[in-house]
CSV table of N, CA, C and O in Angstrom, one decimal:
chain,number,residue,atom,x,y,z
A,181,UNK,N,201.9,98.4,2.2
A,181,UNK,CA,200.7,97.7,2.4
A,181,UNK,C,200.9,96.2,2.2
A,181,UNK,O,201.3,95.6,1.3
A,182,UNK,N,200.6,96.0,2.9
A,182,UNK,CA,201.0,94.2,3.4
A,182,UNK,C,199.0,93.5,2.7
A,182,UNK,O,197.8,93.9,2.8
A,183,UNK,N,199.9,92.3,2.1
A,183,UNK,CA,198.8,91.7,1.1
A,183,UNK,C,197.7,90.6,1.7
A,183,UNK,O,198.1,89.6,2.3
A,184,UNK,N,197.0,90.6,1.6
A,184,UNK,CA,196.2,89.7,2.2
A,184,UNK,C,196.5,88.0,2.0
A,184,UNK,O,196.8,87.3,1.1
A,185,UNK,N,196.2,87.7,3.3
A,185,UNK,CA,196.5,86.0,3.4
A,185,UNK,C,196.0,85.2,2.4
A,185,UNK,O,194.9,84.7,2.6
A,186,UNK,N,196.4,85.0,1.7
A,186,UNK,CA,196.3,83.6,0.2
A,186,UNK,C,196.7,84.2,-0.8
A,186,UNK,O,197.4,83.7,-1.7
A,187,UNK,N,196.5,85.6,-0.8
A,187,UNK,CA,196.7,86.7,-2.1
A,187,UNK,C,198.3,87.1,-2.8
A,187,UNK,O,198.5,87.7,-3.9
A,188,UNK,N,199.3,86.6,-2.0
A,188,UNK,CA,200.8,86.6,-2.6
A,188,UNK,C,201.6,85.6,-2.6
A,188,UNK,O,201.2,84.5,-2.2
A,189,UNK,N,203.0,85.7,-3.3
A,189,UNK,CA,203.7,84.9,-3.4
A,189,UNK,C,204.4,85.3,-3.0
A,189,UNK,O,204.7,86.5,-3.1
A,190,UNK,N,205.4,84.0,-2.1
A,190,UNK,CA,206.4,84.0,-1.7
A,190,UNK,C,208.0,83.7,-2.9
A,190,UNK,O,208.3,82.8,-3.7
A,191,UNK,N,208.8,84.9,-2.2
A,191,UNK,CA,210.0,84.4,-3.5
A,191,UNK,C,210.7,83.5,-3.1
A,191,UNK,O,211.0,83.3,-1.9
A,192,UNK,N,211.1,82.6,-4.4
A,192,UNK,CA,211.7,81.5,-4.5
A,192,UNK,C,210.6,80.4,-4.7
A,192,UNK,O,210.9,79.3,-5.1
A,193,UNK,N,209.3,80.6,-4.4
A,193,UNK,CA,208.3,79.4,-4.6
A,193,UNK,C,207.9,79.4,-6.1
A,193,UNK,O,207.5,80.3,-6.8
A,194,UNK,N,208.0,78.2,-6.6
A,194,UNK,CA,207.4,77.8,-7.9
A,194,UNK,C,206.1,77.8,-8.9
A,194,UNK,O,205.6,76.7,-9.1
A,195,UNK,N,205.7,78.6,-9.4
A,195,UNK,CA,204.3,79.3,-9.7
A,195,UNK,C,204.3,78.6,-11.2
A,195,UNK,O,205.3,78.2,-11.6
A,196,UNK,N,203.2,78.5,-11.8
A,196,UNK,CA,202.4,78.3,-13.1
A,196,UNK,C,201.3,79.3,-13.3
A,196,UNK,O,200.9,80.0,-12.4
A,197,UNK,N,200.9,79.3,-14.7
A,197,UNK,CA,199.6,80.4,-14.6
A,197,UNK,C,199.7,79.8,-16.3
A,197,UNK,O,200.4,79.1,-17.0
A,198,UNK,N,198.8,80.2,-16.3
A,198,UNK,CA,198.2,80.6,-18.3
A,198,UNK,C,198.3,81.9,-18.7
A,198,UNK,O,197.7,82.6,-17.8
A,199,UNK,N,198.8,82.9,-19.8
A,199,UNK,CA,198.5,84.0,-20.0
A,199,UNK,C,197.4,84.1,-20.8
A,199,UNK,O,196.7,83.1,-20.9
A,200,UNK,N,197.0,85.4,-21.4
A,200,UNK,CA,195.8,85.5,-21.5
A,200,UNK,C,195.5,84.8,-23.4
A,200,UNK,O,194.6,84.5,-24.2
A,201,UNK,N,197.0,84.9,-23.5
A,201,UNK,CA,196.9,84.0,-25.4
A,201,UNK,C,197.7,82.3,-24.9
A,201,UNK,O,198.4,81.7,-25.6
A,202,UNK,N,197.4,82.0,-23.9
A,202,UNK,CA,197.1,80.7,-23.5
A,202,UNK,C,198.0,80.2,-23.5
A,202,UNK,O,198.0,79.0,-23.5
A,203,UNK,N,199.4,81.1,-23.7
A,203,UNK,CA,200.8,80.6,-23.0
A,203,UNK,C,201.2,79.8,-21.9
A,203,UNK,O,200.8,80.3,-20.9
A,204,UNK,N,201.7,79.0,-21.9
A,204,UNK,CA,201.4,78.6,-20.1
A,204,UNK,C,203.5,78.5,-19.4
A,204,UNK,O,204.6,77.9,-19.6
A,205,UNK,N,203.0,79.8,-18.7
A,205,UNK,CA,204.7,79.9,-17.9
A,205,UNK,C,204.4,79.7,-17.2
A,205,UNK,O,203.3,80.0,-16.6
A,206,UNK,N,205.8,78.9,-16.5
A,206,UNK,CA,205.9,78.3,-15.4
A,206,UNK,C,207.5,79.1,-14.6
A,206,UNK,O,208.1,79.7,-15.6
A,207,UNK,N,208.0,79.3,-13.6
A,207,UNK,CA,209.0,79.3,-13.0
A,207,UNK,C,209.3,79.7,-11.2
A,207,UNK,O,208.4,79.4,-10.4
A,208,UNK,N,210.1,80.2,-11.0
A,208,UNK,CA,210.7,80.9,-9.4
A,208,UNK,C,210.3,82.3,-9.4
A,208,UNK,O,210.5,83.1,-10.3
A,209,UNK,N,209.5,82.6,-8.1
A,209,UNK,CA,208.9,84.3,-8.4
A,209,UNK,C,210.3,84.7,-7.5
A,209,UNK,O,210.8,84.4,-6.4
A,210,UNK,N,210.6,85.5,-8.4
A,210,UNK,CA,211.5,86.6,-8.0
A,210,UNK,C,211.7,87.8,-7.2
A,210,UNK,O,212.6,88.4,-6.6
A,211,UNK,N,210.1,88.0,-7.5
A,211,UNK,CA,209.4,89.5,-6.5
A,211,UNK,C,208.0,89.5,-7.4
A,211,UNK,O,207.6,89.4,-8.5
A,212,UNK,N,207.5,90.0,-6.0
A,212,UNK,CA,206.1,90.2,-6.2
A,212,UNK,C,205.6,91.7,-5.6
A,212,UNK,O,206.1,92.4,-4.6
A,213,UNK,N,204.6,92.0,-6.5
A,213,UNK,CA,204.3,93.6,-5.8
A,213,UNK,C,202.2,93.5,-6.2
A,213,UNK,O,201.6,93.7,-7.2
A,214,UNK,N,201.9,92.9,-4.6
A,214,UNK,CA,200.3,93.2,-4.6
A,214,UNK,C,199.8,94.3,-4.9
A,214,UNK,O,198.7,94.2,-5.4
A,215,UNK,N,200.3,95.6,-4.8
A,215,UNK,CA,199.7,96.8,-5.2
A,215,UNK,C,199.3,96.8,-6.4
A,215,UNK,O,198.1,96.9,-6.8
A,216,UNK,N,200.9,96.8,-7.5
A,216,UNK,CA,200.5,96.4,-9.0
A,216,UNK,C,200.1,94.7,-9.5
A,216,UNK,O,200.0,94.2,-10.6
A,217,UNK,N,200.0,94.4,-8.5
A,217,UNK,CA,199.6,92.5,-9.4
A,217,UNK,C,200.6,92.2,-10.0
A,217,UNK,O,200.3,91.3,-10.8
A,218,UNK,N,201.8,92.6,-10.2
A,218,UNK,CA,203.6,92.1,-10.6
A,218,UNK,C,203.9,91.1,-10.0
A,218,UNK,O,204.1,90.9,-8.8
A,219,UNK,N,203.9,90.5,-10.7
A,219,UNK,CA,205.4,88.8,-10.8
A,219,UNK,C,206.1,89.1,-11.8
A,219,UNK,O,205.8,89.4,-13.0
A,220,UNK,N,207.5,88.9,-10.9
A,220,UNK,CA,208.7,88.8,-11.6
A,220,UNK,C,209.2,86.7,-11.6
A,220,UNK,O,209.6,85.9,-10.8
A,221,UNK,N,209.0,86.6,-12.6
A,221,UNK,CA,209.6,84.8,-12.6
A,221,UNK,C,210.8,84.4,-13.1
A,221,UNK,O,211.0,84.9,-14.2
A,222,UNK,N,211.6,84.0,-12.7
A,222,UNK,CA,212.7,83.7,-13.1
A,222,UNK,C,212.7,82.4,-14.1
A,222,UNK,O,212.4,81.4,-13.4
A,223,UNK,N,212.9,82.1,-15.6
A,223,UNK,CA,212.2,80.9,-16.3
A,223,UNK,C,213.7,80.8,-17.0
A,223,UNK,O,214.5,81.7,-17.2
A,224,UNK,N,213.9,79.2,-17.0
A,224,UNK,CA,215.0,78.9,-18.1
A,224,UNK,C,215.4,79.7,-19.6
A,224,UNK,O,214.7,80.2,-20.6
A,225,UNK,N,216.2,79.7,-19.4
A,225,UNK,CA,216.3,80.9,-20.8
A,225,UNK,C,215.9,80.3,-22.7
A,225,UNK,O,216.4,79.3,-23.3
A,226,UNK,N,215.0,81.1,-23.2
A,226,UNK,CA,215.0,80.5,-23.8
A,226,UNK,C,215.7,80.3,-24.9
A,226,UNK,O,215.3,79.5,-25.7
A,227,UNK,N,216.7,81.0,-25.0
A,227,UNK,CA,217.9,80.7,-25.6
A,227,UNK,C,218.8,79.3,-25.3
A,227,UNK,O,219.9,79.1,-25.8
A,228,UNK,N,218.0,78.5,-24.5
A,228,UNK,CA,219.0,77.3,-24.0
A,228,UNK,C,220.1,77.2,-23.7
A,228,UNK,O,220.7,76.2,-24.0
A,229,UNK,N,220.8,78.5,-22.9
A,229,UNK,CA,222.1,78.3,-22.7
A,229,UNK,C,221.6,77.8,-20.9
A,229,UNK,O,220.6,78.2,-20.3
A,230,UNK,N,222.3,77.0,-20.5
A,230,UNK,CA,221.9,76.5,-18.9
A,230,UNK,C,222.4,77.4,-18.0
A,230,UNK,O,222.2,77.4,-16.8
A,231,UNK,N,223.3,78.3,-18.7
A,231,UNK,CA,223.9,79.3,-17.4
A,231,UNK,C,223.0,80.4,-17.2
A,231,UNK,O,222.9,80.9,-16.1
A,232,UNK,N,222.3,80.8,-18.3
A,232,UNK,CA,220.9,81.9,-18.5
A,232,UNK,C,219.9,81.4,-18.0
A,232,UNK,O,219.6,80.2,-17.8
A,233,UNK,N,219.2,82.9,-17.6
A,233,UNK,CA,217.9,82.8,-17.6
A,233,UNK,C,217.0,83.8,-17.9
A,233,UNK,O,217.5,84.9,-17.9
A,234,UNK,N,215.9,83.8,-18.1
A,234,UNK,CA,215.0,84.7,-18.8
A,234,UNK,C,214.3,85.1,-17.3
A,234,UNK,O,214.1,84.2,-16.4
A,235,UNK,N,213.8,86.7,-17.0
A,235,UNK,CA,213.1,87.1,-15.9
A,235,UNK,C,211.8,87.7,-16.7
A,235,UNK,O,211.8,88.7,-17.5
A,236,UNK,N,210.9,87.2,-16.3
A,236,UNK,CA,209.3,87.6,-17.2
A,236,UNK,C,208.7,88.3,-16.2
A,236,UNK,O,208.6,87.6,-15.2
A,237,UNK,N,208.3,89.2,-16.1
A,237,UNK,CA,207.5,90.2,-15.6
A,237,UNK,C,206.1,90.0,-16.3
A,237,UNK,O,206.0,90.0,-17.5
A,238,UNK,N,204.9,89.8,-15.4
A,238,UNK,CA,203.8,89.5,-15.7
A,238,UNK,C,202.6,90.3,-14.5
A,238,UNK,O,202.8,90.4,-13.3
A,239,UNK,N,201.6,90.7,-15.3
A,239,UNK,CA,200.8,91.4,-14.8
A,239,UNK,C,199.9,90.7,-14.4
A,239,UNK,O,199.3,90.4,-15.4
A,240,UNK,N,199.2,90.1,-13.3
A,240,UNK,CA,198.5,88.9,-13.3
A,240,UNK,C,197.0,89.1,-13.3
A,240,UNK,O,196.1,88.3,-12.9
A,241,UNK,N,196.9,90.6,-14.0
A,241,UNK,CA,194.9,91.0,-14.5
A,241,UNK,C,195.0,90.0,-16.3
A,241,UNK,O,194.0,89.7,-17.0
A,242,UNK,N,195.9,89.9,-16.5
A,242,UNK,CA,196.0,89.5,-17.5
A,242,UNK,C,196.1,87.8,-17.7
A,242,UNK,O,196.2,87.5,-18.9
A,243,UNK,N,196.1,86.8,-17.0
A,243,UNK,CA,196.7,85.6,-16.6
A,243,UNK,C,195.4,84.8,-15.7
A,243,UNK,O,194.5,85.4,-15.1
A,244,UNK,N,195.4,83.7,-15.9
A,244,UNK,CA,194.8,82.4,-15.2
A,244,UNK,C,195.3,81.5,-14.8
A,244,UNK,O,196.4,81.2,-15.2
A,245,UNK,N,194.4,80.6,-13.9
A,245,UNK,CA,195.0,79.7,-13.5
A,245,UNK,C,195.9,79.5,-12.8
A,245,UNK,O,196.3,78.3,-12.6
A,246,UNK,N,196.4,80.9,-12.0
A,246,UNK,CA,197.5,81.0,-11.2
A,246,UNK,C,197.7,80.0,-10.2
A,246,UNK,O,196.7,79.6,-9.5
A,247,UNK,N,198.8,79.6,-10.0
A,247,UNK,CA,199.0,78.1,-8.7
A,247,UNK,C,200.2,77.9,-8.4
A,247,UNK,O,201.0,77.7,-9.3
A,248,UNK,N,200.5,77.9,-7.2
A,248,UNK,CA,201.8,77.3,-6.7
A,248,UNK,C,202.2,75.9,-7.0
A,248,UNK,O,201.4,75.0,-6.7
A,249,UNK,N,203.3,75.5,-7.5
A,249,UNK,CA,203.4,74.2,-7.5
A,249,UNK,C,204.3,73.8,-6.8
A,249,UNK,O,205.3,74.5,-6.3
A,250,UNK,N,204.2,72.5,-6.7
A,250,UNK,CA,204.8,71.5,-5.4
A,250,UNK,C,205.5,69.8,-6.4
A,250,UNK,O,205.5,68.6,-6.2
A,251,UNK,N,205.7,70.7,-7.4
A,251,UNK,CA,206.4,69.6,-8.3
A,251,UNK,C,207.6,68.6,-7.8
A,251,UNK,O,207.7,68.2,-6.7
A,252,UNK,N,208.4,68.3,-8.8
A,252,UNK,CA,209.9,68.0,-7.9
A,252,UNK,C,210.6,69.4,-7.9
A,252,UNK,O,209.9,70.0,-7.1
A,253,UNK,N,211.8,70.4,-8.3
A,253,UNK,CA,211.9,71.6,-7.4
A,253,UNK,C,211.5,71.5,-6.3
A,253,UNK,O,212.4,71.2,-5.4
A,254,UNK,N,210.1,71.6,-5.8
A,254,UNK,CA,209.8,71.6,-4.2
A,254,UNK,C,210.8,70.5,-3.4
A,254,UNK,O,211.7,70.4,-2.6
A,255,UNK,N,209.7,69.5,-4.1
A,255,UNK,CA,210.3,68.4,-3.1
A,255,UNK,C,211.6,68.0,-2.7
A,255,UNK,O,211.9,67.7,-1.6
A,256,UNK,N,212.2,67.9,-3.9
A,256,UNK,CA,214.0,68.6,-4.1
A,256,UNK,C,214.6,69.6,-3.1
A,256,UNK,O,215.5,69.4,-2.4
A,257,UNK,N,213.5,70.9,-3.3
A,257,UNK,CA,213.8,71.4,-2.2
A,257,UNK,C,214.0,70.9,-0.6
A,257,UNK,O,214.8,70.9,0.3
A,258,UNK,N,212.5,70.4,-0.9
A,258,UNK,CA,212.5,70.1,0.9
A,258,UNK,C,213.2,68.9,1.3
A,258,UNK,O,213.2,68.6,2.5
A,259,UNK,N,213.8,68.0,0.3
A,259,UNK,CA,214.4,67.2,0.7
A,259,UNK,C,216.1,67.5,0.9
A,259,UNK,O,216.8,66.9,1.7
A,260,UNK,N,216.6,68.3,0.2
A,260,UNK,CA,217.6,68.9,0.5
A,260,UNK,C,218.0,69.9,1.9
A,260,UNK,O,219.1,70.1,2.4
A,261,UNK,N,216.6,70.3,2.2
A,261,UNK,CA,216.3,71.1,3.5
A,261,UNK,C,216.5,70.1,4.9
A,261,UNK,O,216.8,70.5,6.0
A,262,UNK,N,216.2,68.6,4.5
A,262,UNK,CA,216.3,67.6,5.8
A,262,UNK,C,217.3,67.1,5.4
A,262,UNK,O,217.4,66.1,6.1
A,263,UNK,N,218.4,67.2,4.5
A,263,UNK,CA,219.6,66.6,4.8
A,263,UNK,C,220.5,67.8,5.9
A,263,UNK,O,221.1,67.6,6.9
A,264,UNK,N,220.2,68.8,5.0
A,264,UNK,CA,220.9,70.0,6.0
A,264,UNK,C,221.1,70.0,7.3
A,264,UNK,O,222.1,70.0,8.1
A,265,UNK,N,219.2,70.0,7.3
A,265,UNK,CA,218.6,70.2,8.9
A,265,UNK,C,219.2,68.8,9.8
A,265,UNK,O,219.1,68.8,11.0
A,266,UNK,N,219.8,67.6,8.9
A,266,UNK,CA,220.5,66.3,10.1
A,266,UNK,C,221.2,66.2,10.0
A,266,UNK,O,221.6,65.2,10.7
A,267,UNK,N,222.5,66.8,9.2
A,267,UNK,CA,223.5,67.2,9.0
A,267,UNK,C,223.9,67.9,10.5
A,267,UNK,O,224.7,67.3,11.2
A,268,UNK,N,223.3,69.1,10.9
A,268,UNK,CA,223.4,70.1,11.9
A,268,UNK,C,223.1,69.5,13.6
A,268,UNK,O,223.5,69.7,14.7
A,269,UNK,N,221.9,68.2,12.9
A,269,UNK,CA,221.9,67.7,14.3
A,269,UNK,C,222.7,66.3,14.2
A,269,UNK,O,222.5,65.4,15.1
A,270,UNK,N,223.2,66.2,13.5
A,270,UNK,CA,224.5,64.8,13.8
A,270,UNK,C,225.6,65.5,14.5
A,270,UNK,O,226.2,65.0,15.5
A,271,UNK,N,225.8,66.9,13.9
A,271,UNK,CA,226.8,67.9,14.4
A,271,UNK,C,226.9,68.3,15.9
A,271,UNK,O,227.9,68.6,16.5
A,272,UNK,N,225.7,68.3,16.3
A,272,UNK,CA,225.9,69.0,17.8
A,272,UNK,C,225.8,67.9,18.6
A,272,UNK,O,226.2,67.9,19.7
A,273,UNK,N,225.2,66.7,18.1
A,273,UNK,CA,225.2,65.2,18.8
A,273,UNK,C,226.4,64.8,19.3
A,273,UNK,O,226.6,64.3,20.4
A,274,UNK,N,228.0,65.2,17.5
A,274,UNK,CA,228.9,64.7,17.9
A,274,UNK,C,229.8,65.4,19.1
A,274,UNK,O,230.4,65.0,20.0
A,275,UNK,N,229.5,66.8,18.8
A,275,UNK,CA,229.9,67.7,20.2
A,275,UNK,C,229.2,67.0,21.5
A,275,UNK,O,230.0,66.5,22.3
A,276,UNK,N,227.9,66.9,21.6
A,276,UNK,CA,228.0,66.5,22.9
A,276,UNK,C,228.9,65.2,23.6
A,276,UNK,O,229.6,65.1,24.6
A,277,UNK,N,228.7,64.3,22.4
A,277,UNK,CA,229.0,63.4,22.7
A,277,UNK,C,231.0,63.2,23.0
A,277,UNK,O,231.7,62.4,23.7
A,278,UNK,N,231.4,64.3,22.2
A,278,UNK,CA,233.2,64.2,22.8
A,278,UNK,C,233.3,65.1,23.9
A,278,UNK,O,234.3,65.1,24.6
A,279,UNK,N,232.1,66.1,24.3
A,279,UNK,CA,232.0,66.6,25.7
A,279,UNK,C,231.8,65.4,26.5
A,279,UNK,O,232.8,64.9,27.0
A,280,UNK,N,231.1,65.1,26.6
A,280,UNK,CA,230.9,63.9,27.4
A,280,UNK,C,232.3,62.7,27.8
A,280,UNK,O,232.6,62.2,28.9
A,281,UNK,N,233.1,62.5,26.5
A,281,UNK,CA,234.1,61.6,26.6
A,281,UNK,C,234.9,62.5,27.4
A,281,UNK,O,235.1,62.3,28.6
A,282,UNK,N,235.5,63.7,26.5
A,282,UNK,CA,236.1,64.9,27.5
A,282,UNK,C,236.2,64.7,29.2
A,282,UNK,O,237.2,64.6,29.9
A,283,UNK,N,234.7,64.8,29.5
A,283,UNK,CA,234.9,64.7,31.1
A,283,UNK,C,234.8,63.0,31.3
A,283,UNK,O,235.7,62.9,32.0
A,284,UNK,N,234.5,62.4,31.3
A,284,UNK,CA,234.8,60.9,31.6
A,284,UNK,C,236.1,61.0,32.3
A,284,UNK,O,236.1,60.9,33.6
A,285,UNK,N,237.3,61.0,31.8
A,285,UNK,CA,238.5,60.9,32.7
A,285,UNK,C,238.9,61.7,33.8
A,285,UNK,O,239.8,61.4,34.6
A,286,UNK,N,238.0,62.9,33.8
A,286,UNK,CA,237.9,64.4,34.8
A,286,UNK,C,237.2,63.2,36.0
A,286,UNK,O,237.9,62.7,36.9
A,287,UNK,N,236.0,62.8,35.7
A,287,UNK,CA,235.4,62.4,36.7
A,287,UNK,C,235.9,60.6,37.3
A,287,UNK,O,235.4,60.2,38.3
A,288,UNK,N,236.3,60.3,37.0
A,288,UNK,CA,237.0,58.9,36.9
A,288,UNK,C,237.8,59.4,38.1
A,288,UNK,O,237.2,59.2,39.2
A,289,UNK,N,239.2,60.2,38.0
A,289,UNK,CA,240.1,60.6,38.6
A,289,UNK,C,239.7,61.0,39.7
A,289,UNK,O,240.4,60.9,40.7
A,290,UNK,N,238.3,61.8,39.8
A,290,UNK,CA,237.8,62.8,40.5
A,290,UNK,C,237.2,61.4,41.7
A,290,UNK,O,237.2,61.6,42.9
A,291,UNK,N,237.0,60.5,41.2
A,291,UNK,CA,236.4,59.5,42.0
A,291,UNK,C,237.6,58.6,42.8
A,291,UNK,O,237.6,58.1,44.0
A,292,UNK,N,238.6,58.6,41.7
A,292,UNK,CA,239.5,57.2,42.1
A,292,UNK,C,240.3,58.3,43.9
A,292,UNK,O,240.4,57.8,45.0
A,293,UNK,N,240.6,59.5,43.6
A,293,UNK,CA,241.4,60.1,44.7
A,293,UNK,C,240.6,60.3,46.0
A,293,UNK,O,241.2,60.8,47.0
């Protein structure tokens, strides 16, 4: 059963909420299931080792305030997404462009005979 438009999350997007003893977690949803109202979040561990992480499963009849955020993460993200994305088009630019030198002497020759 596919969830209604505004009504889910997408994984890897950055969520906050309040629980219902006014906790406030924040992290990466890991999976979501509209049927049961499950998020799974992926949150820094609270153990503070940086290589961990804590995965919180939360019921969200239970929770407020629910919201995507567009913090740095995001932006981080999407700015790492347009170096990628000009990376790929410097790349096919420089192909065209040694195709292009490539035939330059094809057609030179082709002209001088």
């Amino acid at each position: 059963m596919a969830a209604p438009p505004g009504e889910y999350f997408s994984v890897g997007s950055q969520v906050s909420c309040r629980t219902c003893q006014e906790q406030r977690l924040q992290g990466e949803v890991v999976a979501f299931d509209y049927q049961s109202k499950m998020l799974a979040l992926k949150c820094p561990s609270s153990s503070g080792k940086p290589n961990h992480a804590d995965i919180l499963l939360i019921n969200l009849q239970y929770v407020s305030e629910v919201e995507n955020c567009k913090g740095k993460e995001g932006s981080a993200l999407s700015h790492v997404r347009k170096i990628v994305e000009k990376h790929f088009r410097d790349v096919e630019s420089q192909k065209i462009l040694q195709r292009s030198q490539a035939q330059q002497p094809q057609k030179e020759a082709a002209l001088s005979s």
